[in-house]
Coordinates of C-alpha atoms in Angstrom, one line a residue:
X1 CA -45.2 -19.5 -21.1
X2 CA -48.2 -18.8 -18.7
X3 CA -46.3 -21.1 -16.1
X4 CA -43.2 -19.1 -16.6
X5 CA -45.0 -15.9 -16.3
X6 CA -46.7 -17.2 -12.9
X7 CA -43.2 -18.1 -11.5
X8 CA -41.7 -14.6 -12.4
X9 CA -44.9 -13.0 -10.7
X10 CA -44.5 -15.2 -7.6
X11 CA -40.6 -14.2 -7.5
X12 CA -41.3 -10.6 -7.9
X13 CA -44.0 -10.9 -5.1
X14 CA -41.4 -12.7 -2.8
X15 CA -38.8 -10.1 -3.5
X16 CA -41.1 -7.2 -3.0
X17 CA -42.2 -8.9 0.5
X18 CA -38.3 -9.0 1.3
X19 CA -37.9 -5.3 0.6
X20 CA -40.8 -4.3 2.7
X21 CA -39.6 -6.5 5.7
X22 CA -36.0 -5.1 5.1
X23 CA -37.3 -1.5 5.3
X24 CA -39.3 -2.1 8.4
X25 CA -36.3 -3.9 10.0
X26 CA -34.2 -0.8 9.2
X27 CA -36.6 1.5 10.6
X28 CA -36.7 -0.7 13.9
X29 CA -33.0 -0.8 14.0
X30 CA -32.4 3.1 13.6
X31 CA -35.1 3.8 16.3
X32 CA -33.9 1.3 18.8
X33 CA -30.3 2.3 18.3
X34 CA -31.1 6.0 18.8
X35 CA -33.2 5.2 22.0
X36 CA -30.4 3.1 23.7
X37 CA -27.6 5.6 22.5
X38 CA -29.5 8.4 24.4
X39 CA -30.1 5.9 27.5
X40 CA -26.3 5.3 27.6
X41 CA -25.4 9.0 27.6
X42 CA -27.8 9.6 30.4
X43 CA -26.0 7.2 32.6
X44 CA -22.5 8.6 31.5
X45 CA -21.6 6.0 29.1
X46 CA -20.4 6.4 25.5
X47 CA -23.4 6.1 23.2
X48 CA -21.9 3.2 21.3
X49 CA -22.3 1.1 24.3
X50 CA -26.0 1.7 24.3
X51 CA -26.0 0.9 20.5
X52 CA -24.1 -2.4 21.1
X53 CA -26.3 -3.4 23.8
X54 CA -29.5 -2.6 21.6
X55 CA -27.9 -4.9 18.8
X56 CA -27.5 -7.7 21.3
X57 CA -31.0 -7.4 22.7
X58 CA -32.5 -7.4 19.2
X59 CA -30.9 -10.9 18.7
X60 CA -31.6 -14.3 20.2
X61 CA -30.2 -13.2 23.6
X62 CA -33.5 -11.5 24.6
X63 CA -35.9 -12.3 21.9
X64 CA -35.2 -15.9 21.3
X65 CA -37.0 -17.3 18.1
X66 CA -38.8 -13.9 17.7
X67 CA -35.4 -12.5 16.3
X68 CA -35.8 -14.7 13.3
X69 CA -39.2 -13.5 12.6
X70 CA -38.2 -9.9 12.8
X71 CA -35.1 -10.5 10.9
X72 CA -35.9 -13.4 8.6
X73 CA -33.3 -15.4 6.6
X74 CA -34.3 -13.6 3.3
X75 CA -33.1 -10.3 4.5
X76 CA -30.0 -11.2 6.5
X77 CA -27.6 -11.2 3.4
X78 CA -28.8 -7.6 2.8
X79 CA -28.2 -6.5 6.3
X80 CA -24.7 -8.1 6.4
X81 CA -24.0 -6.3 3.0
X82 CA -25.2 -3.0 4.5
X83 CA -23.1 -3.6 7.6
X84 CA -20.0 -4.4 5.6
X85 CA -20.4 -1.1 3.9
X86 CA -20.8 0.7 7.3
X87 CA -17.8 -1.1 8.6
X88 CA -15.6 -0.1 5.7
X89 CA -16.6 3.7 5.9
X90 CA -15.9 3.5 9.6
X91 CA -12.3 2.0 9.2
X92 CA -11.8 4.7 6.4
X93 CA -12.6 7.6 8.8
X94 CA -10.6 6.0 11.7
X95 CA -7.6 6.0 9.3
X96 CA -8.3 9.6 8.2
X97 CA -8.6 10.7 11.8
X98 CA -5.3 9.2 13.2
X99 CA -3.4 12.0 14.9
X100 CA 0.4 11.8 14.5
X101 CA 0.7 14.9 16.7
X102 CA 0.2 13.4 19.9
X103 CA 3.0 10.9 19.4
X104 CA 5.6 13.8 19.5
X105 CA 4.0 15.2 22.6
X106 CA 4.3 12.1 24.7
X107 CA 6.9 9.9 23.2
X108 CA 8.7 8.7 26.3
X109 CA 6.0 7.7 28.6
X110 CA 3.5 6.7 25.8
X111 CA 6.2 4.4 24.3
X112 CA 6.6 2.4 27.4
X113 CA 2.7 2.2 28.1
X114 CA 2.1 1.3 24.3
X115 CA 4.6 -1.5 24.4
X116 CA 3.5 -3.0 27.6
X117 CA -0.2 -2.6 26.8
X118 CA 0.5 -4.7 23.5
X119 CA 2.9 -7.3 25.0
X120 CA 1.2 -8.2 28.4
X121 CA -2.4 -8.7 27.1
X122 CA -1.0 -10.6 23.9
X123 CA 0.9 -13.1 26.1
X124 CA -2.1 -13.6 28.5
X125 CA -4.4 -13.9 25.4
X126 CA -2.3 -16.6 23.7
X127 CA -2.1 -18.5 27.2
X128 CA -5.9 -18.1 27.4
X129 CA -6.4 -19.5 23.9
X130 CA -4.4 -22.7 24.9
X131 CA -7.0 -23.2 27.8
X132 CA -10.2 -22.3 25.6
X133 CA -9.2 -24.4 22.7
X134 CA -10.0 -27.4 24.7
X135 CA -13.7 -26.2 25.6
X136 CA -14.5 -24.5 22.3
X137 CA -14.4 -24.9 18.6
X138 CA -11.5 -22.6 17.4
X139 CA -10.3 -23.8 13.9
X140 CA -6.7 -23.3 13.2
X141 CA -4.7 -23.8 16.5
X142 CA -1.9 -21.2 15.9
X143 CA -4.2 -18.7 14.2
X144 CA -6.7 -18.9 17.3
X145 CA -3.8 -18.2 19.8
X146 CA -2.6 -15.2 17.8
X147 CA -6.1 -14.0 17.3
X148 CA -7.1 -14.1 20.8
X149 CA -3.7 -12.4 21.6
X150 CA -4.6 -9.6 19.2
X151 CA -8.2 -9.3 20.4
X152 CA -6.9 -8.9 24.2
X153 CA -4.4 -6.3 22.9
X154 CA -6.8 -3.9 21.2
X155 CA -8.2 -0.7 22.5
X156 CA -11.2 0.9 20.9
X157 CA -9.3 4.2 19.6
X158 CA -12.7 6.0 18.6
X159 CA -14.5 5.1 21.9
X160 CA -11.5 6.1 23.9
X161 CA -11.2 9.6 22.0
X162 CA -14.9 10.1 22.6
X163 CA -14.6 9.6 26.6
X164 CA -11.7 11.9 26.6
X165 CA -13.4 14.5 24.5
X166 CA -16.7 14.2 26.7
X167 CA -14.4 14.8 29.9
X168 CA -12.2 17.6 28.4
X169 CA -9.1 15.2 29.0
X170 CA -8.0 15.0 25.3
X171 CA -5.3 17.8 25.7
X172 CA -4.0 16.5 29.2
X173 CA -1.1 14.3 29.7
X174 CA -3.2 11.1 30.4
X175 CA -5.4 11.7 27.6
X176 CA -2.4 12.1 25.3
X177 CA -0.6 9.1 26.5
X178 CA -3.9 7.0 26.2
X179 CA -4.5 8.2 22.7
X180 CA -0.9 7.5 21.6
X181 CA -0.6 4.1 23.2
X182 CA -4.0 3.1 21.8
X183 CA -3.1 4.2 18.4
X184 CA 0.2 2.2 18.6
X185 CA -1.4 -0.9 20.0
X186 CA -4.2 -0.9 17.5
X187 CA -1.7 -0.9 14.7
X188 CA 0.1 -3.9 16.3
X189 CA -3.2 -5.6 16.6
X190 CA -4.3 -5.0 12.9
X191 CA -1.0 -6.2 11.5
X192 CA -1.3 -9.3 13.9
X193 CA -4.8 -9.8 12.8
X194 CA -3.9 -9.6 9.1
X195 CA -1.4 -12.4 9.8
X196 CA -4.0 -14.4 11.5
X197 CA -6.5 -14.1 8.6
X198 CA -3.6 -15.3 6.2
X199 CA -2.7 -18.2 8.3
X200 CA -6.4 -19.2 8.6
X201 CA -6.8 -19.2 4.8
X202 CA -3.3 -20.1 3.9
X203 CA -4.5 -23.5 2.4
X204 CA -7.6 -21.9 0.7
X205 CA -5.8 -21.9 -2.6
X206 CA -4.1 -18.7 -3.4
X207 CA -1.2 -18.1 -0.7
X208 CA 0.8 -16.4 -3.4
X209 CA -1.5 -13.5 -3.4
X210 CA 0.0 -12.2 -0.2
X211 CA 3.2 -11.4 -1.9
X212 CA 1.3 -8.8 -3.8
X213 CA 0.8 -6.8 -0.6
X214 CA 4.2 -5.1 -1.1
X215 CA 3.5 -3.7 -4.5
X216 CA 0.1 -2.6 -3.3
X217 CA 1.6 -0.7 -0.3
X218 CA 4.3 0.8 -2.4
X219 CA 1.8 1.9 -5.1
X220 CA -0.5 3.5 -2.5
X221 CA 2.4 5.3 -0.6
X222 CA 4.3 6.4 -3.6
X223 CA 1.7 6.8 -6.3
X224 CA -1.7 7.5 -4.8
X225 CA -0.6 9.6 -2.0
X226 CA 1.5 12.1 -4.0
X227 CA -1.2 12.4 -6.5
X228 CA -3.6 13.1 -3.7
X229 CA -1.2 15.8 -2.2
X230 CA -0.7 17.6 -5.4
X231 CA -4.5 17.6 -6.1
X232 CA -5.2 19.1 -2.7
X233 CA -2.5 21.5 -2.9
X234 CA -3.7 23.0 -6.0
X235 CA -7.1 23.2 -4.5
X236 CA -5.6 25.1 -1.6
X237 CA -3.7 27.5 -4.0
X238 CA -6.8 28.2 -5.9
X239 CA -9.3 28.7 -3.1
X240 CA -7.1 29.6 -0.2
X241 CA -7.0 27.7 3.3
X242 CA -9.9 25.5 4.1
X243 CA -11.6 25.2 0.8
X244 CA -14.7 23.0 0.0
X245 CA -14.3 19.5 -1.1
X246 CA -16.3 19.3 -4.5
X247 CA -18.6 16.4 -5.0
X248 CA -16.6 14.8 -7.8
X249 CA -13.5 14.8 -5.6
X250 CA -15.4 13.1 -2.8
X251 CA -16.6 10.5 -5.4
X252 CA -13.0 9.7 -6.5
X253 CA -12.0 9.3 -2.8
X254 CA -14.7 6.8 -2.3
X255 CA -14.0 4.9 -5.4
X256 CA -10.3 4.7 -4.2
X257 CA -11.5 3.5 -0.8
X258 CA -13.7 0.8 -2.5
X259 CA -10.9 -0.2 -4.7
X260 CA -8.4 -0.4 -1.9
X261 CA -10.9 -2.5 0.3
X262 CA -11.6 -4.8 -2.6
X263 CA -8.0 -5.5 -3.4
X264 CA -6.8 -6.4 0.2
X265 CA -10.0 -8.6 0.4
X266 CA -9.0 -10.3 -2.8
X267 CA -5.4 -10.6 -1.4
X268 CA -6.9 -12.4 1.3
X269 CA -6.5 -10.1 4.4
X270 CA -10.0 -8.6 4.8
X271 CA -11.4 -5.4 3.3
X272 CA -11.1 -3.4 6.5
X273 CA -7.4 -3.2 6.1
X274 CA -7.6 -1.8 2.7
X275 CA -10.1 0.9 4.1
X276 CA -8.0 1.7 7.0
X277 CA -4.8 2.1 5.1
X278 CA -6.5 4.3 2.4
X279 CA -7.8 6.5 5.1
X280 CA -4.4 6.8 6.8
X281 CA -2.7 7.9 3.6
X282 CA -5.2 10.5 2.4
X283 CA -3.7 14.0 3.0
X284 CA -5.6 16.0 5.6
X285 CA -4.8 19.3 4.0
X286 CA -3.7 22.5 5.7
X287 CA -5.7 22.8 8.9
X288 CA -7.3 19.4 8.4
X289 CA -10.0 20.7 6.0
X290 CA -10.0 17.4 3.9
X291 CA -10.5 15.3 7.1
X292 CA -13.2 17.7 8.2
X293 CA -14.9 17.8 4.8
X294 CA -14.8 13.9 4.3
X295 CA -16.0 13.1 7.9
X296 CA -18.7 15.7 7.9
X297 CA -20.2 14.1 4.6
X298 CA -19.6 10.4 5.3
X299 CA -20.0 10.1 9.2
X300 CA -23.8 11.2 9.8
X301 CA -25.3 8.7 7.6
X302 CA -22.8 5.9 8.6
X303 CA -23.3 6.6 12.2
X304 CA -27.1 6.9 12.1
X305 CA -28.0 4.0 9.9
X306 CA -25.1 1.6 8.7
X307 CA -23.2 1.2 12.0
X308 CA -26.4 0.3 14.0
X309 CA -27.0 -2.4 11.3
X310 CA -23.6 -3.6 12.0
X311 CA -24.5 -4.1 15.6
X312 CA -27.5 -5.8 14.9
X313 CA -25.8 -8.4 12.5
X314 CA -23.3 -8.8 15.5
X315 CA -26.1 -9.3 17.9
X316 CA -27.9 -11.9 15.9
X317 CA -24.7 -13.9 16.1
X318 CA -24.8 -13.4 19.8
X319 CA -26.8 -15.7 22.1
X320 CA -26.4 -15.4 25.8
X321 CA -29.7 -16.9 26.7
X322 CA -28.2 -20.4 27.4
X323 CA -25.2 -19.3 29.3
X324 CA -24.7 -22.0 31.9
X325 CA -22.1 -22.4 34.8
X326 CA -19.3 -23.4 32.3
X327 CA -20.1 -20.3 30.2
X328 CA -19.9 -18.0 33.3
X329 CA -16.5 -19.5 34.3
X330 CA -15.1 -18.9 30.9
X331 CA -16.5 -15.6 30.6
X332 CA -15.0 -14.5 34.1
X333 CA -11.7 -15.8 33.0
X334 CA -11.7 -14.0 29.7
X335 CA -12.8 -10.8 31.6
X336 CA -10.0 -11.4 34.2
X337 CA -7.2 -11.7 31.3
X338 CA -8.6 -8.6 29.4
X339 CA -8.8 -6.4 32.5
X340 CA -5.8 -7.8 34.2
X341 CA -3.6 -7.5 30.9
X342 CA -4.4 -3.9 30.3
X343 CA -3.9 -2.8 33.9
X344 CA -0.8 -4.9 34.4
X345 CA 0.6 -3.3 31.1
X346 CA -0.2 0.2 32.3
X347 CA 1.7 -0.7 35.4
X348 CA 4.7 -2.1 33.6
X349 CA 4.9 0.7 31.1
X350 CA 5.0 3.4 33.9
X351 CA 6.5 1.5 36.7
X352 CA 9.5 3.7 36.7
X353 CA 7.9 6.9 36.5
X354 CA 6.5 7.1 40.2
X355 CA 3.1 7.9 38.8
X356 CA 0.2 8.8 41.3
X357 CA -2.2 6.1 41.9
X358 CA -5.4 8.0 40.4
X359 CA -3.9 8.7 36.9
X360 CA -2.4 5.1 36.9
X361 CA -5.9 3.5 37.4
X362 CA -7.5 6.2 35.1
X363 CA -5.0 5.3 32.3
X364 CA -5.7 1.4 32.9
X365 CA -9.5 2.1 32.6
X366 CA -8.9 4.1 29.5
X367 CA -6.8 1.4 27.6
X368 CA -9.2 -1.1 28.8
X369 CA -12.0 0.2 26.7
X370 CA -12.7 -2.0 23.5
X371 CA -16.2 -1.3 22.2
X372 CA -16.7 -1.3 18.5
X373 CA -13.3 -2.0 17.6
X374 CA -13.4 -5.3 19.5
X375 CA -16.6 -6.2 17.7
X376 CA -14.8 -5.6 14.3
X377 CA -12.1 -8.0 15.2
X378 CA -14.4 -10.6 16.5
X379 CA -16.4 -10.4 13.3
X380 CA -13.2 -11.1 11.3
X381 CA -12.6 -14.1 13.7
X382 CA -15.9 -15.5 13.0
X383 CA -15.4 -15.1 9.2
X384 CA -12.0 -16.8 9.5
X385 CA -13.6 -19.7 11.4
X386 CA -11.7 -19.2 14.5
X387 CA -14.8 -18.4 16.8
X388 CA -17.9 -20.4 17.2
X389 CA -21.2 -18.7 18.3
X390 CA -20.7 -19.6 22.0
X391 CA -17.1 -18.1 22.4
X392 CA -18.1 -15.1 20.1
X393 CA -21.0 -14.3 22.5
X394 CA -18.7 -14.4 25.6
X395 CA -16.1 -12.1 23.7
X396 CA -19.0 -9.7 22.9
X397 CA -20.0 -9.6 26.5
X398 CA -16.5 -8.9 27.6
X399 CA -16.2 -6.1 25.1
X400 CA -19.1 -4.4 26.5
X401 CA -18.1 -4.9 30.1
X402 CA -14.7 -3.5 29.7
X403 CA -16.1 -0.5 27.9
X404 CA -18.7 0.1 30.6
X405 CA -15.9 0.0 33.2
X406 CA -14.3 3.1 32.0
X407 CA -16.7 5.8 32.9
X408 CA -17.2 4.8 36.7
X409 CA -13.5 4.3 37.3
X410 CA -12.7 7.7 35.7
X411 CA -15.3 9.3 37.9
X412 CA -13.6 7.5 41.1
X413 CA -10.4 8.8 40.1
X414 CA -11.6 12.4 39.9
X415 CA -11.3 12.7 36.0
X416 CA -14.5 14.6 35.4
X417 CA -17.9 14.1 34.2
X418 CA -19.2 14.0 30.6
X419 CA -20.1 17.4 29.3
X420 CA -23.5 17.9 27.9
X421 CA -23.9 18.2 24.1
X422 CA -21.3 16.0 22.9
X423 CA -23.1 12.8 22.4
X424 CA -22.3 10.9 19.2
X425 CA -23.8 7.5 18.2
X426 CA -20.4 5.9 17.4
X427 CA -17.9 7.6 19.8
X428 CA -16.4 9.6 16.7
X429 CA -12.9 10.6 17.1
X430 CA -12.5 14.4 18.0
X431 CA -10.5 16.8 16.0
X432 CA -6.8 16.4 16.7
X433 CA -4.9 19.2 18.5
X434 CA -3.5 22.0 16.4
X435 CA -0.3 21.2 14.5
X436 CA 2.9 23.0 15.6
X437 CA 2.6 26.6 14.7
X438 CA -1.0 26.4 14.0
X439 CA -3.3 28.2 16.5
X440 CA -0.5 28.0 18.9
X441 CA -1.7 30.5 21.2
X442 CA -5.0 28.8 21.8
X443 CA -3.3 25.4 22.4
X444 CA -3.0 24.3 25.9
X445 CA 0.4 23.7 27.4
X446 CA 1.3 20.3 28.4
X447 CA 2.9 19.6 31.7
X448 CA 6.5 18.2 31.7
X449 CA 6.9 14.7 30.3
X450 CA 6.4 11.9 32.6
X451 CA 4.2 14.1 35.0
X452 CA 0.7 12.6 34.9
X453 CA -0.6 14.2 38.1
X454 CA -1.8 17.5 36.5
X455 CA -5.4 16.6 36.3
X456 CA -7.4 17.9 39.3
X457 CA -10.7 16.6 40.3
X458 CA -13.4 17.5 37.9
X459 CA -12.9 18.0 34.1
X460 CA -9.7 19.7 32.8
X461 CA -10.8 22.9 30.8
X462 CA -11.0 22.3 27.2
X463 CA -9.0 24.6 24.8
X464 CA -11.3 27.0 22.5
X465 CA -10.3 25.1 19.5
X466 CA -12.1 21.9 20.7
X467 CA -14.9 21.3 18.2
X468 CA -18.5 20.8 19.0
X469 CA -18.9 17.0 17.7
X470 CA -22.7 17.3 17.5
X471 CA -25.4 15.5 19.3
X472 CA -26.6 13.2 16.4

């Protein structure tokens, strides 16, 4: 008996030690992420870039073996679990923030840019995968090729939206086309990624589960969404426009989010798809009050704590300290395909519209941002066994580099400087433009379709309805 008590006491002591280390690690993560986010804004970069760099620097790239001391094996599963929760909430808010109105404003030009910016990088990514598979461990051959094509096609929608808001470009023709094209391209990339995940795990024992995706989607669209529509409509009728969202209602939304994410994970296509889909089908309410209420309650904690943990978890898998000549060669090739694919896609998508050089280059730079969204895709690739640590590290470096390129290129093209007071640690998506008929007098008038030359040097004035996104 005394021996059992001794073992229990030892286990409790070890557990308490892990909790202490975990809390200290979390304090370090939050502080370092905040500092690097601020540094990024001071040099005209999205704060998310500073946070990603902080995550990489807290890993073996800079600290070497010290990273294992700061983040020992005993707390890493806990960090990963917290990172997954942050990632799930992030994808939910991204789905909630999707703006369908910009699609109607720029359909013709944006359609061409969206298709070309999906097709060209995807094809180049597939070709690159055929080369890289001879030098790196890549798992499922076809799955890796499709995965790299999807990874090259992605644009970081939230980071892109943050860059546009910081420069007052979200209501311009260039900004609208970029947002619309990025939304369409990301939708394609997520669908392709779901296919990749299924292919990679098709022989894991339960391929029949994929067939349940159809009844899942039908139930979400024709049962869950109508119920939410009726509930929010009753709330508006009882309390008028823009009512408050009661805490029990928020709890129900979170429960639905968790259930949707868990179901897609069980179906074999990763929980991020369930989180994103649930966010996309949640009604926004008149004037977007549901979206604003949910984002205001979820995003601050997620941005300040959980997503920085995700960056550190990604950084712990990234090790650039041993990058040799072959690694530099592969990185330059990856970067060439990533950048060239997006800029060639923009040229192909706008080739017949005689766009001026400056807006064309600016649009290419915007579509070339990858940021956090790329890290999400890369994390899925690691979990699916498609990426080893060496190739994962090179892809992370590519994601940071392509996002860093956007700000100086926009500056050279005369598209304004970031405005003070709009920093946000994750590049949160700005409020969508007013729907047709809503605050119409205050909404800016877009120039004729196909004309992307309206933006002068310096930032375009922002309409009065643009929200202050906070400086968290």
